[in-house]
mmCIF file of C-alpha atoms in Angstrom:
data_model
loop_
_atom_site.group_PDB
_atom_site.id
_atom_site.type_symbol
_atom_site.label_atom_id
_atom_site.label_comp_id
_atom_site.label_asym_id
_atom_site.label_seq_id
_atom_site.Cartn_x
_atom_site.Cartn_y
_atom_site.Cartn_z
ATOM 1 C CA MET O 1 123.019 115.507 89.907
ATOM 2 C CA HIS O 2 121.228 115.974 86.603
ATOM 3 C CA PRO O 3 118.043 118.098 86.894
ATOM 4 C CA THR O 4 115.425 117.786 84.189
ATOM 5 C CA THR O 5 112.343 119.729 83.170
ATOM 6 C CA PRO O 6 108.931 118.335 84.240
ATOM 7 C CA ARG O 7 107.049 116.853 81.334
ATOM 8 C CA HIS O 8 103.615 118.196 82.273
ATOM 9 C CA PRO O 9 103.934 121.761 83.567
ATOM 10 C CA HIS O 10 100.355 122.730 82.677
ATOM 11 C CA PRO O 11 97.081 120.878 83.262
ATOM 12 C CA PRO O 12 95.191 119.503 80.305
ATOM 13 C CA GLY O 13 91.489 120.287 80.287
ATOM 14 C CA LEU O 14 89.195 117.333 80.711
ATOM 15 C CA ASP O 15 88.076 117.740 77.118
ATOM 16 C CA THR O 16 91.631 117.161 75.892
ATOM 17 C CA LEU O 17 91.932 113.704 77.447
ATOM 18 C CA ARG O 18 91.413 111.032 74.816
ATOM 19 C CA ARG O 19 90.434 107.679 76.223
ATOM 20 C CA THR O 20 90.685 104.322 74.433
ATOM 21 C CA PRO O 21 88.505 102.073 76.619
ATOM 22 C CA GLN O 22 88.327 98.943 74.516
ATOM 23 C CA ARG O 23 92.061 98.391 74.294
ATOM 24 C CA GLY O 24 92.466 98.622 78.059
ATOM 25 C CA LEU O 25 89.364 96.702 79.059
ATOM 26 C CA ALA O 26 90.345 93.800 76.833
ATOM 27 C CA ALA O 27 93.319 93.199 79.131
ATOM 28 C CA VAL O 28 91.036 92.419 82.104
ATOM 29 C CA PRO O 29 90.340 88.661 81.988
ATOM 30 C CA ASP O 30 87.317 88.448 84.309
ATOM 31 C CA PRO O 31 84.058 89.852 82.812
ATOM 32 C CA GLY O 32 82.794 91.014 86.204
ATOM 33 C CA HIS O 33 86.008 92.844 86.976
ATOM 34 C CA ARG O 34 85.977 94.296 83.463
ATOM 35 C CA ALA O 35 82.528 95.800 84.096
ATOM 36 C CA MET O 36 83.718 97.309 87.385
ATOM 37 C CA ILE O 37 86.693 98.992 85.732
ATOM 38 C CA ALA O 38 84.427 100.219 82.928
ATOM 39 C CA SER O 39 82.209 101.879 85.565
ATOM 40 C CA VAL O 40 85.247 103.622 87.050
ATOM 41 C CA LEU O 41 86.262 104.941 83.637
ATOM 42 C CA GLU O 42 82.771 106.133 82.807
ATOM 43 C CA SER O 43 82.576 108.012 86.122
ATOM 44 C CA GLY O 44 85.242 110.480 84.972
ATOM 45 C CA LEU O 45 87.137 110.158 88.249
ATOM 46 C CA ILE O 46 90.397 109.125 86.597
ATOM 47 C CA GLU O 47 90.260 112.062 84.162
ATOM 48 C CA GLN O 48 89.695 114.400 87.102
ATOM 49 C CA GLU O 49 92.728 113.000 88.908
ATOM 50 C CA ILE O 50 94.873 113.371 85.781
ATOM 51 C CA ALA O 51 93.852 117.010 85.392
ATOM 52 C CA ARG O 52 94.332 117.753 89.094
ATOM 53 C CA THR O 53 97.782 116.221 89.391
ATOM 54 C CA ASP O 54 99.043 117.493 86.037
ATOM 55 C CA ALA O 55 98.243 121.004 87.267
ATOM 56 C CA PHE O 56 100.897 120.665 89.968
ATOM 57 C CA VAL O 57 104.319 122.164 89.201
ATOM 58 C CA PHE O 58 107.142 120.118 90.721
ATOM 59 C CA THR O 59 109.714 122.637 91.941
ATOM 60 C CA PRO O 60 112.506 121.697 91.847
ATOM 61 C CA PRO O 61 111.845 119.325 88.961
ATOM 62 C CA PRO O 62 112.516 115.628 89.554
ATOM 63 C CA ASP O 63 116.176 114.778 89.084
ATOM 64 C CA LEU O 64 115.714 111.874 86.697
ATOM 65 C CA GLY O 65 119.438 111.725 85.992
ATOM 66 C CA GLN O 66 120.124 111.025 89.659
ATOM 67 C CA ALA O 67 117.329 108.442 89.625
ATOM 68 C CA ALA O 68 118.842 106.697 86.595
ATOM 69 C CA ASP O 69 122.273 106.614 88.221
ATOM 70 C CA ASP O 70 120.802 105.127 91.386
ATOM 71 C CA ALA O 71 118.819 102.553 89.400
ATOM 72 C CA ALA O 72 121.995 101.344 87.706
ATOM 73 C CA THR O 73 123.873 101.188 91.008
ATOM 74 C CA LEU O 74 121.083 99.319 92.776
ATOM 75 C CA THR O 75 120.529 96.856 89.944
ATOM 76 C CA ALA O 76 124.194 95.838 90.121
ATOM 77 C CA GLU O 77 124.178 95.782 93.916
ATOM 78 C CA LEU O 78 121.083 93.576 94.144
ATOM 79 C CA GLU O 79 122.618 91.132 91.692
ATOM 80 C CA ALA O 80 125.812 91.026 93.766
ATOM 81 C CA PHE O 81 123.768 90.228 96.886
ATOM 82 C CA GLY O 82 121.880 87.494 95.043
ATOM 83 C CA VAL O 83 118.525 89.239 95.446
ATOM 84 C CA GLU O 84 116.137 88.761 92.509
ATOM 85 C CA LEU O 85 114.342 92.008 91.761
ATOM 86 C CA PRO O 86 112.987 93.176 88.382
ATOM 87 C CA ALA O 87 114.983 95.966 86.764
ATOM 88 C CA ALA O 88 111.699 97.663 85.845
ATOM 89 C CA THR O 89 110.790 97.932 89.530
ATOM 90 C CA VAL O 90 114.131 99.587 90.248
ATOM 91 C CA ARG O 91 113.544 102.150 87.483
ATOM 92 C CA HIS O 92 109.961 102.866 88.505
ATOM 93 C CA ILE O 93 110.687 103.363 92.183
ATOM 94 C CA THR O 94 113.818 105.486 91.841
ATOM 95 C CA GLN O 95 111.822 107.819 89.616
ATOM 96 C CA MET O 96 108.969 107.792 92.136
ATOM 97 C CA ARG O 97 111.356 108.908 94.875
ATOM 98 C CA ALA O 98 112.840 111.647 92.674
ATOM 99 C CA LEU O 99 109.335 112.942 91.981
ATOM 100 C CA MET O 100 108.017 112.826 95.560
ATOM 101 C CA VAL O 101 111.121 113.344 97.707
ATOM 102 C CA PRO O 102 113.797 115.415 95.914
ATOM 103 C CA LEU O 103 117.173 115.056 97.654
ATOM 104 C CA ARG O 104 120.258 117.102 96.829
ATOM 105 C CA ASP O 105 122.570 114.786 98.749
ATOM 106 C CA ASP O 106 123.383 111.968 96.323
ATOM 107 C CA ALA O 107 124.440 109.579 99.105
ATOM 108 C CA LEU O 108 121.169 110.125 100.964
ATOM 109 C CA ALA O 109 119.190 109.761 97.731
ATOM 110 C CA LEU O 110 120.809 106.392 97.060
ATOM 111 C CA ALA O 111 120.160 105.242 100.636
ATOM 112 C CA VAL O 112 116.488 106.196 100.388
ATOM 113 C CA ASP O 113 116.135 104.722 96.888
ATOM 114 C CA ARG O 114 117.625 101.458 98.155
ATOM 115 C CA VAL O 115 114.980 101.212 100.871
ATOM 116 C CA TRP O 116 112.076 102.218 98.618
ATOM 117 C CA VAL O 117 113.055 99.737 95.900
ATOM 118 C CA PHE O 118 113.518 96.762 98.192
ATOM 119 C CA THR O 119 110.371 97.523 100.182
ATOM 120 C CA THR O 120 108.222 97.758 97.049
ATOM 121 C CA ASN O 121 109.487 94.429 95.799
ATOM 122 C CA THR O 122 108.982 92.868 99.230
ATOM 123 C CA ASP O 123 105.336 93.914 99.108
ATOM 124 C CA ASP O 124 104.954 92.574 95.554
ATOM 125 C CA VAL O 125 106.538 89.206 96.404
ATOM 126 C CA CYS O 126 105.357 88.563 99.938
ATOM 127 C CA CYS O 127 101.694 89.333 99.266
ATOM 128 C CA ARG O 128 101.712 86.194 97.116
ATOM 129 C CA ASP O 129 104.097 84.161 99.249
ATOM 130 C CA PRO O 130 103.438 84.545 102.996
ATOM 131 C CA ALA O 131 106.273 82.120 103.764
ATOM 132 C CA ARG O 132 108.686 84.752 102.403
ATOM 133 C CA ALA O 133 107.118 87.387 104.669
ATOM 134 C CA ALA O 134 107.511 85.097 107.695
ATOM 135 C CA GLU O 135 111.106 84.373 106.727
ATOM 136 C CA LEU O 136 111.986 88.078 106.519
ATOM 137 C CA LEU O 137 110.172 88.793 109.768
ATOM 138 C CA ARG O 138 112.143 86.113 111.607
ATOM 139 C CA ALA O 139 115.396 87.248 110.017
ATOM 140 C CA GLY O 140 114.826 90.804 111.225
ATOM 141 C CA LEU O 141 113.591 90.113 114.745
ATOM 142 C CA LEU O 142 115.288 86.776 115.449
ATOM 143 C CA PRO O 143 118.540 87.412 113.584
ATOM 144 C CA THR O 144 121.242 84.836 112.967
ATOM 145 C CA GLU O 145 124.918 85.271 112.141
ATOM 146 C CA PRO O 146 125.448 85.386 109.290
ATOM 147 C CA PRO O 147 121.962 86.280 107.967
ATOM 148 C CA ALA O 148 120.282 83.171 106.621
ATOM 149 C CA THR O 149 119.219 84.457 103.175
ATOM 150 C CA PRO O 150 120.333 87.039 100.594
ATOM 151 C CA GLU O 151 117.185 89.058 101.352
ATOM 152 C CA ALA O 152 117.973 89.103 105.087
ATOM 153 C CA ARG O 153 121.506 90.272 104.319
ATOM 154 C CA TYR O 154 120.141 93.007 102.104
ATOM 155 C CA VAL O 155 117.664 94.264 104.724
ATOM 156 C CA ARG O 156 120.542 94.632 107.168
ATOM 157 C CA HIS O 157 122.607 96.384 104.502
ATOM 158 C CA MET O 158 119.886 98.844 103.519
ATOM 159 C CA PHE O 159 119.319 99.986 107.102
ATOM 160 C CA GLU O 160 123.071 100.198 107.738
ATOM 161 C CA GLN O 161 123.387 102.481 104.699
ATOM 162 C CA LEU O 162 120.485 104.633 105.913
ATOM 163 C CA ALA O 163 121.850 104.916 109.473
ATOM 164 C CA PRO O 164 124.408 107.716 108.838
ATOM 165 C CA HIS O 165 121.580 109.938 107.604
ATOM 166 C CA CYS O 166 119.152 109.200 110.408
ATOM 167 C CA ASP O 167 118.686 109.776 114.135
ATOM 168 C CA PRO O 168 119.059 106.365 115.886
ATOM 169 C CA THR O 169 115.587 106.485 117.446
ATOM 170 C CA VAL O 170 113.999 107.368 114.110
ATOM 171 C CA LEU O 171 115.930 104.527 112.472
ATOM 172 C CA ALA O 172 114.564 102.132 115.096
ATOM 173 C CA VAL O 173 111.022 103.356 114.376
ATOM 174 C CA LEU O 174 111.510 102.862 110.635
ATOM 175 C CA LYS O 175 112.745 99.326 111.256
ATOM 176 C CA SER O 176 109.694 98.605 113.391
ATOM 177 C CA PHE O 177 107.362 99.943 110.685
ATOM 178 C CA PHE O 178 109.068 97.723 108.100
ATOM 179 C CA HIS O 179 108.525 94.608 110.208
ATOM 180 C CA ASN O 180 104.966 95.620 111.156
ATOM 181 C CA ALA O 181 104.135 95.568 107.459
ATOM 182 C CA LEU O 182 105.415 92.000 107.139
ATOM 183 C CA THR O 183 103.025 91.048 109.945
ATOM 184 C CA GLY O 184 100.232 92.715 107.976
ATOM 185 C CA LEU O 185 101.105 90.653 104.910
ATOM 186 C CA LEU O 186 100.795 87.475 106.976
ATOM 187 C CA MET O 187 97.319 88.540 108.091
ATOM 188 C CA GLU O 188 96.248 89.509 104.578
ATOM 189 C CA ALA O 189 97.298 86.077 103.306
ATOM 190 C CA GLU O 190 94.368 84.618 105.265
ATOM 191 C CA PHE O 191 91.750 86.505 103.248
ATOM 192 C CA ARG O 192 89.271 84.441 101.257
ATOM 193 C CA PRO O 193 88.453 85.617 97.713
ATOM 194 C CA ASP O 194 84.717 85.688 98.477
ATOM 195 C CA ALA O 195 85.254 87.992 101.502
ATOM 196 C CA THR O 196 83.332 85.628 103.817
ATOM 197 C CA ASP O 197 86.229 85.177 106.240
ATOM 198 C CA GLY O 198 85.171 87.851 108.733
ATOM 199 C CA LEU O 199 88.678 89.264 109.006
ATOM 200 C CA ASP O 200 88.979 92.928 109.932
ATOM 201 C CA SER O 201 90.050 94.215 106.529
ATOM 202 C CA ASP O 202 90.430 97.855 107.602
ATOM 203 C CA PHE O 203 92.761 96.898 110.434
ATOM 204 C CA VAL O 204 94.801 94.617 108.217
ATOM 205 C CA ARG O 205 94.950 97.229 105.447
ATOM 206 C CA ALA O 206 96.298 99.812 107.871
ATOM 207 C CA TYR O 207 98.889 97.315 109.094
ATOM 208 C CA ASN O 208 100.210 96.140 105.733
ATOM 209 C CA GLY O 209 101.249 97.890 102.545
ATOM 210 C CA PHE O 210 104.207 99.500 104.340
ATOM 211 C CA SER O 211 102.254 102.766 104.566
ATOM 212 C CA GLN O 212 103.536 103.808 108.013
ATOM 213 C CA PHE O 213 107.012 103.162 106.685
ATOM 214 C CA TRP O 214 106.452 104.979 103.373
ATOM 215 C CA PHE O 215 104.956 108.085 104.946
ATOM 216 C CA ALA O 216 107.633 108.356 107.638
ATOM 217 C CA MET O 217 110.343 108.307 104.956
ATOM 218 C CA LEU O 218 109.175 111.819 104.023
ATOM 219 C CA GLN O 219 111.170 112.992 107.036
ATOM 220 C CA PHE O 220 114.324 112.939 104.883
ATOM 221 C CA THR O 221 112.998 115.661 102.585
ATOM 222 C CA ASP O 222 113.925 118.673 104.681
ATOM 223 C CA PRO O 223 115.053 119.478 108.251
ATOM 224 C CA CYS O 224 111.631 121.034 108.903
ATOM 225 C CA LEU O 225 110.160 117.519 108.630
ATOM 226 C CA SER O 226 112.757 115.747 110.755
ATOM 227 C CA ALA O 227 110.949 113.121 112.815
ATOM 228 C CA HIS O 228 113.543 113.616 115.563
ATOM 229 C CA ARG O 229 112.927 117.354 115.904
ATOM 230 C CA HIS O 230 109.231 117.477 115.004
ATOM 231 C CA ARG O 231 107.856 114.386 116.698
ATOM 232 C CA ALA O 232 104.548 116.064 117.569
ATOM 233 C CA PHE O 233 103.767 116.666 113.900
ATOM 234 C CA TRP O 234 104.441 113.040 113.063
ATOM 235 C CA ALA O 235 102.353 111.802 115.983
ATOM 236 C CA ALA O 236 99.446 113.897 114.702
ATOM 237 C CA ALA O 237 99.869 113.271 110.957
ATOM 238 C CA LEU O 238 100.889 109.616 110.728
ATOM 239 C CA SER O 239 97.382 108.165 110.896
ATOM 240 C CA SER O 240 96.161 110.440 108.101
ATOM 241 C CA GLY O 241 99.303 109.661 106.114
ATOM 242 C CA VAL O 242 98.554 105.953 106.281
ATOM 243 C CA THR O 243 94.947 106.591 105.240
ATOM 244 C CA PHE O 244 96.044 108.751 102.318
ATOM 245 C CA LEU O 245 98.601 106.306 100.956
ATOM 246 C CA ASN O 246 96.290 103.317 101.314
ATOM 247 C CA ASP O 247 93.267 105.052 99.794
ATOM 248 C CA VAL O 248 95.058 106.607 96.814
ATOM 249 C CA ASN O 249 96.948 103.399 96.093
ATOM 250 C CA ASP O 250 93.763 101.315 96.281
ATOM 251 C CA VAL O 251 91.911 103.636 93.905
ATOM 252 C CA LEU O 252 94.684 104.111 91.345
ATOM 253 C CA SER O 253 95.794 100.459 91.433
ATOM 254 C CA CYS O 254 92.350 99.196 90.463
ATOM 255 C CA TYR O 255 93.103 98.629 86.771
ATOM 256 C CA LYS O 256 96.538 97.073 87.351
ATOM 257 C CA GLU O 257 94.977 94.692 89.880
ATOM 258 C CA ALA O 258 92.049 93.843 87.604
ATOM 259 C CA VAL O 259 94.495 92.860 84.856
ATOM 260 C CA ASP O 260 96.168 90.531 87.350
ATOM 261 C CA GLY O 261 92.878 89.122 88.670
ATOM 262 C CA ALA O 262 94.063 87.628 91.969
ATOM 263 C CA ASP O 263 95.192 91.024 93.263
ATOM 264 C CA PHE O 264 91.767 92.458 92.475
ATOM 265 C CA LEU O 265 90.016 89.742 94.496
ATOM 266 C CA ALA O 266 92.257 90.373 97.505
ATOM 267 C CA GLY O 267 91.921 94.155 97.245
ATOM 268 C CA ARG O 268 90.089 96.139 99.885
ATOM 269 C CA LEU O 269 87.699 97.835 97.436
ATOM 270 C CA HIS O 270 86.436 94.604 95.898
ATOM 271 C CA ARG O 271 86.116 92.930 99.298
ATOM 272 C CA GLN O 272 84.135 95.848 100.716
ATOM 273 C CA ALA O 273 81.819 95.906 97.713
ATOM 274 C CA LEU O 274 81.119 92.182 98.214
ATOM 275 C CA CYS O 275 80.627 92.469 101.971
ATOM 276 C CA GLU O 276 78.327 95.483 101.731
ATOM 277 C CA GLY O 277 76.484 94.390 98.604
ATOM 278 C CA VAL O 278 77.097 97.735 96.912
ATOM 279 C CA PRO O 279 78.549 98.612 93.494
ATOM 280 C CA TYR O 280 82.321 98.659 93.195
ATOM 281 C CA LEU O 281 82.181 102.278 92.020
ATOM 282 C CA THR O 282 80.405 103.294 95.240
ATOM 283 C CA VAL O 283 83.258 101.941 97.337
ATOM 284 C CA LEU O 284 85.886 103.434 95.027
ATOM 285 C CA ARG O 285 84.296 106.901 95.192
ATOM 286 C CA ARG O 286 84.094 106.695 98.979
ATOM 287 C CA THR O 287 87.737 105.638 99.214
ATOM 288 C CA HIS O 288 88.824 108.423 96.882
ATOM 289 C CA ALA O 289 86.976 110.990 99.014
ATOM 290 C CA SER O 290 88.602 109.554 102.144
ATOM 291 C CA GLY O 291 92.044 109.911 100.593
ATOM 292 C CA GLN O 292 91.409 113.531 99.621
ATOM 293 C CA ALA O 293 90.124 114.316 103.134
ATOM 294 C CA ALA O 294 93.302 112.779 104.577
ATOM 295 C CA HIS O 295 95.362 114.987 102.239
ATOM 296 C CA GLN O 296 93.602 118.060 103.610
ATOM 297 C CA ARG O 297 94.064 116.963 107.241
ATOM 298 C CA ILE O 298 97.805 116.446 106.736
ATOM 299 C CA THR O 299 98.411 119.817 105.118
ATOM 300 C CA ALA O 300 96.265 121.534 107.773
ATOM 301 C CA LEU O 301 98.565 120.092 110.453
ATOM 302 C CA ALA O 302 101.692 121.328 108.668
ATOM 303 C CA SER O 303 103.615 124.512 109.271
ATOM 304 C CA ASP O 304 104.170 126.967 106.425
ATOM 305 C CA ALA O 305 107.671 125.541 105.954
ATOM 306 C CA GLN O 306 106.455 121.930 105.905
ATOM 307 C CA ARG O 307 103.430 122.379 103.647
ATOM 308 C CA PRO O 308 105.148 122.649 100.221
ATOM 309 C CA HIS O 309 107.083 119.432 100.850
ATOM 310 C CA LEU O 310 103.924 117.640 101.937
ATOM 311 C CA GLU O 311 101.944 118.906 98.940
ATOM 312 C CA ARG O 312 104.647 117.633 96.606
ATOM 313 C CA TYR O 313 104.777 114.230 98.297
ATOM 314 C CA LEU O 314 100.999 113.764 98.384
ATOM 315 C CA THR O 315 100.254 115.065 94.885
ATOM 316 C CA GLY O 316 103.318 113.319 93.483
ATOM 317 C CA PHE O 317 102.086 109.991 94.833
ATOM 318 C CA ALA O 318 98.905 110.207 92.753
ATOM 319 C CA TYR O 319 100.727 111.694 89.749
ATOM 320 C CA TRP O 320 103.217 108.823 89.741
ATOM 321 C CA HIS O 321 100.457 106.205 89.847
ATOM 322 C CA LEU O 322 98.825 107.774 86.816
ATOM 323 C CA HIS O 323 102.015 108.212 84.773
ATOM 324 C CA SER O 324 104.081 105.184 85.748
ATOM 325 C CA ALA O 325 104.026 102.261 83.358
ATOM 326 C CA ARG O 326 103.658 100.055 86.461
ATOM 327 C CA TYR O 327 99.948 100.988 86.710
ATOM 328 C CA ARG O 328 99.183 100.845 82.978
ATOM 329 C CA TRP O 329 96.864 103.849 82.706
ATOM 330 C CA GLN O 330 98.483 104.498 79.312
ATOM 331 C CA ASP O 331 96.267 101.637 78.091
ATOM 332 C CA PHE O 332 93.369 104.099 78.363
ATOM 333 C CA PHE O 333 95.126 107.455 78.132
ATOM 334 C CA PRO O 334 97.959 107.094 75.591
ATOM 335 C CA HIS O 335 99.127 110.694 76.091
ATOM 336 C CA LEU O 336 100.309 109.929 79.649
ATOM 337 C CA THR O 337 104.084 109.835 79.401
ATOM 338 C CA PRO O 338 105.425 106.933 81.435
ATOM 339 C CA THR O 339 107.783 108.020 84.186
ATOM 340 C CA GLY O 340 109.521 104.686 84.625
ATOM 341 C CA GLY O 341 109.933 103.028 81.275
ATOM 342 C CA ALA O 342 108.335 99.758 80.225
#
């Protein structure tokens, strides 16, 4: 492994953050969406999140050397399987895992990175192509021999590689969470851009996004978080974990989604603002507060041994969104050092 020093050991004061709004806003094609993002920037919420998360000291520091090794291995492996997946996604997500879930065991780190990378890409692809989600769902729950597609083969491979590091019952739960999320993507595909469809967005949002799956993967961090040995903690914390991941992702993805346009229309915040007839910023502030409340509930449930790992995971999730090139906040805050390359 190759440990590195964290880039931002001390928090910048809010007055040291230099924002360049015009450059970033020009990337948002829709004028209405552009005004909504401008309101978010003017609120100061993003600056507050930068200062809060930069104040956190990641101990041990993220092992970016291990992440780079795993990215190279996975890029070659995916190509060998015939699975198309952007190299940038591989880099971003392996660094995300190193930041949030430090693992000394290189074999376990690679197994977890494999799952995180493929799952992220599945969400990216299947949210635009529900037929792909249905195909993966059938392949997992109505399997054929041999698996019908390269993606189906890879899903089987990634869980087989995780199995030696995982209690069998926990592995079965993780598999069920993965396939639940595909069902959520099928439901989300029915949303109308004008939010007049009457679908239960909160239910669908909790079902998709792989958040049950993502939060449960924290169990690999340390024996004190083992889902096999500490099932009561997971039963109590999982709901808040899903809320936290969904809320923080929805808030800190707002600019990336506005640049895309279609993602912004399908997003929970925009849909709620339309349905309720309230400003986008009102919904975003409410969602941000909900995510922070979920953070507090999770850490309150934790034991003294569990709490540092949870704090790192939860704070690291927001930190990564702000610093990763995937979310483009450098368009407004050029000093943010990207964690995952271009």
